[in-house]
GROMACS .gro file of C-alpha atoms in nm:
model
  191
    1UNK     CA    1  -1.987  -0.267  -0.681
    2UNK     CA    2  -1.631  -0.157  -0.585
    3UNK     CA    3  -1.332  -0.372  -0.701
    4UNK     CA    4  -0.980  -0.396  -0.677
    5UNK     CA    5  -0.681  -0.475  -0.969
    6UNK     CA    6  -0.331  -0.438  -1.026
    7UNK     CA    7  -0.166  -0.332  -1.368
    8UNK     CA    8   0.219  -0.325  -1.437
    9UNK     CA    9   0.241  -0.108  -1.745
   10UNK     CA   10   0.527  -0.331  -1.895
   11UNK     CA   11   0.285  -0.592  -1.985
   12UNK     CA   12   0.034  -0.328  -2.145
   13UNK     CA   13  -0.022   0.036  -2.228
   14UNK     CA   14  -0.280   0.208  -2.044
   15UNK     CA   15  -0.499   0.481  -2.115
   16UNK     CA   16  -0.846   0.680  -1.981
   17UNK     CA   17  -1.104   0.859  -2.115
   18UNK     CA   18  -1.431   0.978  -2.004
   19UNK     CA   19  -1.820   1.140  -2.110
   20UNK     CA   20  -1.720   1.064  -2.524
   21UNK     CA   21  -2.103   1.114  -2.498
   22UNK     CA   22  -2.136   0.902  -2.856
   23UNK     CA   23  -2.464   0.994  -3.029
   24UNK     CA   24  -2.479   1.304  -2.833
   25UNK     CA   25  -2.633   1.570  -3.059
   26UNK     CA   26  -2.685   1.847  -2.741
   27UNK     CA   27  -2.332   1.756  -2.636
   28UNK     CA   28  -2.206   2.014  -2.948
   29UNK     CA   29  -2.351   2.276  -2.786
   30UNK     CA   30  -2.299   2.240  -2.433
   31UNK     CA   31  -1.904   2.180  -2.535
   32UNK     CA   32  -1.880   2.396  -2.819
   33UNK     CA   33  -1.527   2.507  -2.781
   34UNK     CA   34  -1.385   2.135  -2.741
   35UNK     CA   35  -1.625   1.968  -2.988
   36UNK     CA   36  -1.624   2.191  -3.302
   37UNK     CA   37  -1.817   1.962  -3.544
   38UNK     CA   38  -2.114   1.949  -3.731
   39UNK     CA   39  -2.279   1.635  -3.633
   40UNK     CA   40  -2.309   1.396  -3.323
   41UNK     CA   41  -2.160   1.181  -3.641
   42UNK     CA   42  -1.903   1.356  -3.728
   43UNK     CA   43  -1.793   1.426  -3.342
   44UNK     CA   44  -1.849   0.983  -3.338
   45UNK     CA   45  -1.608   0.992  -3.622
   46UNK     CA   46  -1.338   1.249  -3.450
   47UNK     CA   47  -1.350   1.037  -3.107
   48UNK     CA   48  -1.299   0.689  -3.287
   49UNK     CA   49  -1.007   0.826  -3.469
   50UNK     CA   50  -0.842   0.994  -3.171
   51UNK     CA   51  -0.884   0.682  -2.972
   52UNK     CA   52  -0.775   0.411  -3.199
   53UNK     CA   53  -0.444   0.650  -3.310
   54UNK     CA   54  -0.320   0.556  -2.978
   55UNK     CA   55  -0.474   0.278  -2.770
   56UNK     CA   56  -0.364  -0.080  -2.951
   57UNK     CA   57  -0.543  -0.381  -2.953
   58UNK     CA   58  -0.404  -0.526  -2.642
   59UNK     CA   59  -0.353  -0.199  -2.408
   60UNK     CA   60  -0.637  -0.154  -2.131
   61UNK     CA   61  -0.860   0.150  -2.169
   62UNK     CA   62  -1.047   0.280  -1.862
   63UNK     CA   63  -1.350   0.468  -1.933
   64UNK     CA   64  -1.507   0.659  -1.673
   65UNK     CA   65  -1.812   0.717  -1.751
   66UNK     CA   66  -2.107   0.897  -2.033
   67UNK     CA   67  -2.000   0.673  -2.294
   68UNK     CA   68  -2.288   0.660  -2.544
   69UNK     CA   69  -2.644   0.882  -2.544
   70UNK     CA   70  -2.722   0.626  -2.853
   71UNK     CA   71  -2.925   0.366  -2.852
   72UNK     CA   72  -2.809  -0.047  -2.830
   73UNK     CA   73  -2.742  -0.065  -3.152
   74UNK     CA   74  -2.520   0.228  -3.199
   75UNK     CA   75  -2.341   0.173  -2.885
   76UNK     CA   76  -2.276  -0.171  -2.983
   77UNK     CA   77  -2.174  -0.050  -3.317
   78UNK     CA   78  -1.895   0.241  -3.175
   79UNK     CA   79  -1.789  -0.069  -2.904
   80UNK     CA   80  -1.708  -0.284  -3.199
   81UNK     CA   81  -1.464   0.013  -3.386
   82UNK     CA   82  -1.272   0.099  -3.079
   83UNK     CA   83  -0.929  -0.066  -2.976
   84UNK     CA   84  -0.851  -0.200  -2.666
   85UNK     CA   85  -0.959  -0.358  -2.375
   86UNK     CA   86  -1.244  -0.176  -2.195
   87UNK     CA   87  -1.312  -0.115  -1.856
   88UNK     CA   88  -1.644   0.134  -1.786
   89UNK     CA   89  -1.670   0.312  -1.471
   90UNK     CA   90  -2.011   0.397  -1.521
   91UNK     CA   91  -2.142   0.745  -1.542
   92UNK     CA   92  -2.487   0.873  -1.508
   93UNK     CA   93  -2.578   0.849  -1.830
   94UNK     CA   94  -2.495   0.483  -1.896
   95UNK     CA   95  -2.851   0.299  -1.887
   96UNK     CA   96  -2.842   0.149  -2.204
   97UNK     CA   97  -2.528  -0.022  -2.077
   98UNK     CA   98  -2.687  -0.099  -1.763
   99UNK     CA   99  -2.965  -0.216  -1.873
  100UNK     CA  100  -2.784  -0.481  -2.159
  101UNK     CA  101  -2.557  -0.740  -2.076
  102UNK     CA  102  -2.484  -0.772  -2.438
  103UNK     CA  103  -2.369  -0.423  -2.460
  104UNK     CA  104  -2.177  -0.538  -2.073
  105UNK     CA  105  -1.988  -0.797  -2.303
  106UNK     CA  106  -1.800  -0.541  -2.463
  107UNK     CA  107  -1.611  -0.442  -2.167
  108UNK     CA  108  -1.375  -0.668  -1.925
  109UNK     CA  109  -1.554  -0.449  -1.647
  110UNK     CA  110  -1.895  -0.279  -1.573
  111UNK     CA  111  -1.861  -0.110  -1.221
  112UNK     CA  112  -1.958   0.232  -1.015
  113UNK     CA  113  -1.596   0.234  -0.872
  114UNK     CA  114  -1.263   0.141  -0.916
  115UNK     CA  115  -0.936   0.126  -0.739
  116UNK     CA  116  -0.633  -0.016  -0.908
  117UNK     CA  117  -0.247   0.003  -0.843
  118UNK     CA  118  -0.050   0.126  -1.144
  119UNK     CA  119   0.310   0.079  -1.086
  120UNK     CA  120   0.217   0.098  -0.778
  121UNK     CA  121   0.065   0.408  -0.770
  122UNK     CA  122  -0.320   0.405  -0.589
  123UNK     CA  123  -0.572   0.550  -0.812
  124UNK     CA  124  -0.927   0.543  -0.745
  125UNK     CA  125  -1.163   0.564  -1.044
  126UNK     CA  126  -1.515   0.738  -1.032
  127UNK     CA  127  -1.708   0.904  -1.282
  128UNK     CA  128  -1.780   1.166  -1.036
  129UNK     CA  129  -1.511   1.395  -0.871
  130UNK     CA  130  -1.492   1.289  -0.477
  131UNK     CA  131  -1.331   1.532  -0.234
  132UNK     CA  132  -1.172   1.246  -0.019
  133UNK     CA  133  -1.039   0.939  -0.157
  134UNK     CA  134  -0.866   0.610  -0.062
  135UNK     CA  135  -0.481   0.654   0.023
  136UNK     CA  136  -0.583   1.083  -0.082
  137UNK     CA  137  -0.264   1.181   0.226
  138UNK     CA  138  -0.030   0.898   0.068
  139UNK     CA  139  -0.010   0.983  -0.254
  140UNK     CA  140  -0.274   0.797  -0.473
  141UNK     CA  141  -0.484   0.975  -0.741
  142UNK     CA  142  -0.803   1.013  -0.797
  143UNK     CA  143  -0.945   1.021  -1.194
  144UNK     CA  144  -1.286   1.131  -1.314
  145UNK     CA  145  -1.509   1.244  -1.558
  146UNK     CA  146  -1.838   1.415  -1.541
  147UNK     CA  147  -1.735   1.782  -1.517
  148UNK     CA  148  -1.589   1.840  -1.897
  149UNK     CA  149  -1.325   2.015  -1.725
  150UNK     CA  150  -1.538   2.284  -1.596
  151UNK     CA  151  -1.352   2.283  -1.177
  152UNK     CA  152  -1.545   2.472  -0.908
  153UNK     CA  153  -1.339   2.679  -0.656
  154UNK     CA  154  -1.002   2.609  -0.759
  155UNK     CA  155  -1.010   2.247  -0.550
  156UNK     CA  156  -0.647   2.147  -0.544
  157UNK     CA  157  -0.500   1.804  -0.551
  158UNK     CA  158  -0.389   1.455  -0.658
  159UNK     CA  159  -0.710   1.405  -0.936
  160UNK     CA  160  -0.746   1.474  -1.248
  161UNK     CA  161  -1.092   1.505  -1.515
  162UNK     CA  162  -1.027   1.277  -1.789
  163UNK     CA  163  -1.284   1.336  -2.030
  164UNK     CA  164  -1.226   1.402  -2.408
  165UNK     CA  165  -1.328   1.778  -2.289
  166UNK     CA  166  -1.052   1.820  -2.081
  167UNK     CA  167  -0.772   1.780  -2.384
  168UNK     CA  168  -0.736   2.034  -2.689
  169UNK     CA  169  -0.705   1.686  -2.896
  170UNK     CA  170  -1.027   1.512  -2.801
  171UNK     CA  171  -0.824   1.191  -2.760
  172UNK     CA  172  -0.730   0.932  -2.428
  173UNK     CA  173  -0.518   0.982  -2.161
  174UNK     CA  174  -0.182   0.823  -2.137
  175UNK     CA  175  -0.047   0.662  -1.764
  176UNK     CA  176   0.269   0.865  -1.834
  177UNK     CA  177   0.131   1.180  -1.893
  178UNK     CA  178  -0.142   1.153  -1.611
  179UNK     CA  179   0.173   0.992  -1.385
  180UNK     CA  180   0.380   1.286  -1.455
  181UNK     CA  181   0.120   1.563  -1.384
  182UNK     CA  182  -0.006   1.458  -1.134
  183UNK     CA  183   0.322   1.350  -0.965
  184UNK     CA  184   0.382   1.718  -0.967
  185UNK     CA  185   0.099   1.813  -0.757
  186UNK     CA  186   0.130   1.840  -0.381
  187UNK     CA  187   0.028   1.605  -0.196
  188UNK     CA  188  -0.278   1.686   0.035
  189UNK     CA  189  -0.320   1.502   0.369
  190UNK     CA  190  -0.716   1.600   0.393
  191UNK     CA  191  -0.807   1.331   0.568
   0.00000   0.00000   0.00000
């Protein structure tokens, strides 16, 4: 399912996130250097924080993607701790979301794809990096998860990997400081 929305960010902050893998015990090792804890609990704990320091009750939160490896009931039990209103891009490793339209009630939004205008800026949401996006030669961006910030062949371009991986703080992603960096980056007409 692919859909459409506009935000102004007067109304509402903004923020993005992606592969908080909650629950994830393997996750620890396989991101050792950005998740230096203990316990899948203790990361849980860490990412809950981080998220709810910034992200209000009323701002929108786009995740894109891996949200929880835990089961319903933990899932359900992070959803109900975290501020916000949640959109999920979904990842691959979302089935438990998939699969429960009570865990689906959590979020405005359960879909494989996104494109929304921010300030009218483009930006096309997918938990997997794309080469070639909508609008990619007129400026919009393109946000993702799924590669914890490991980049293959120094691609170049409007996107950005949002995950908690890709920050030294574990935390979300701001509109202005995505805006800004991103802003920065040539534009590449690839299409």
């Amino acid at each position: 399912m692919t859909s459409r929305i506009a935000i102004n960010t007067i109304d509402q902050s903004v923020w993005f996130t992606s592969d908080t893998h909650f629950g994830h015990r393997n996750i620890l090792k396989f991101c050792e250097k950005t998740r230096p804890f203990e316990s899948a609990s203790e990361m849980d704990a860490a990412l809950i924080r981080n998220w709810n320091a910034k992200v209000q009750p009323n701002d929108i939160v786009f995740h894109l993607g891996d949200f929880s490896f835990g089961n319903l009931t933990h899932t359900k039990n992070v959803l109900e701790q975290l501020n916000g209103r949640k959109i999920l891009i979904y990842g691959n490793h979302d089935q438990v979301i998939r699969d429960n339209q009570s865990a689906q009630d959590y979020f405005e939004a359960c879909v494989d794809y996104l494109r929304v205008k921010i300030d009218e800026t483009t930006v096309c949401l997918m938990h997997f990096p794309i080469f070639s996006w909508d609008c990619k030669g007129h400026g919009s961006f393109h946000l993702h998860g799924h590669t914890h910030a490991a980049y293959l062949n120094g691609m170049k371009g409007r996107f950005l990997d949002v995950g908690v991986d890709a920050r030294s703080d574990q935390g979300v992603w701001s509109w202005a400081e995505i805006r800004e960096r991103l802003n920065a980056v040539e534009c590449m007409d690839w299409n």
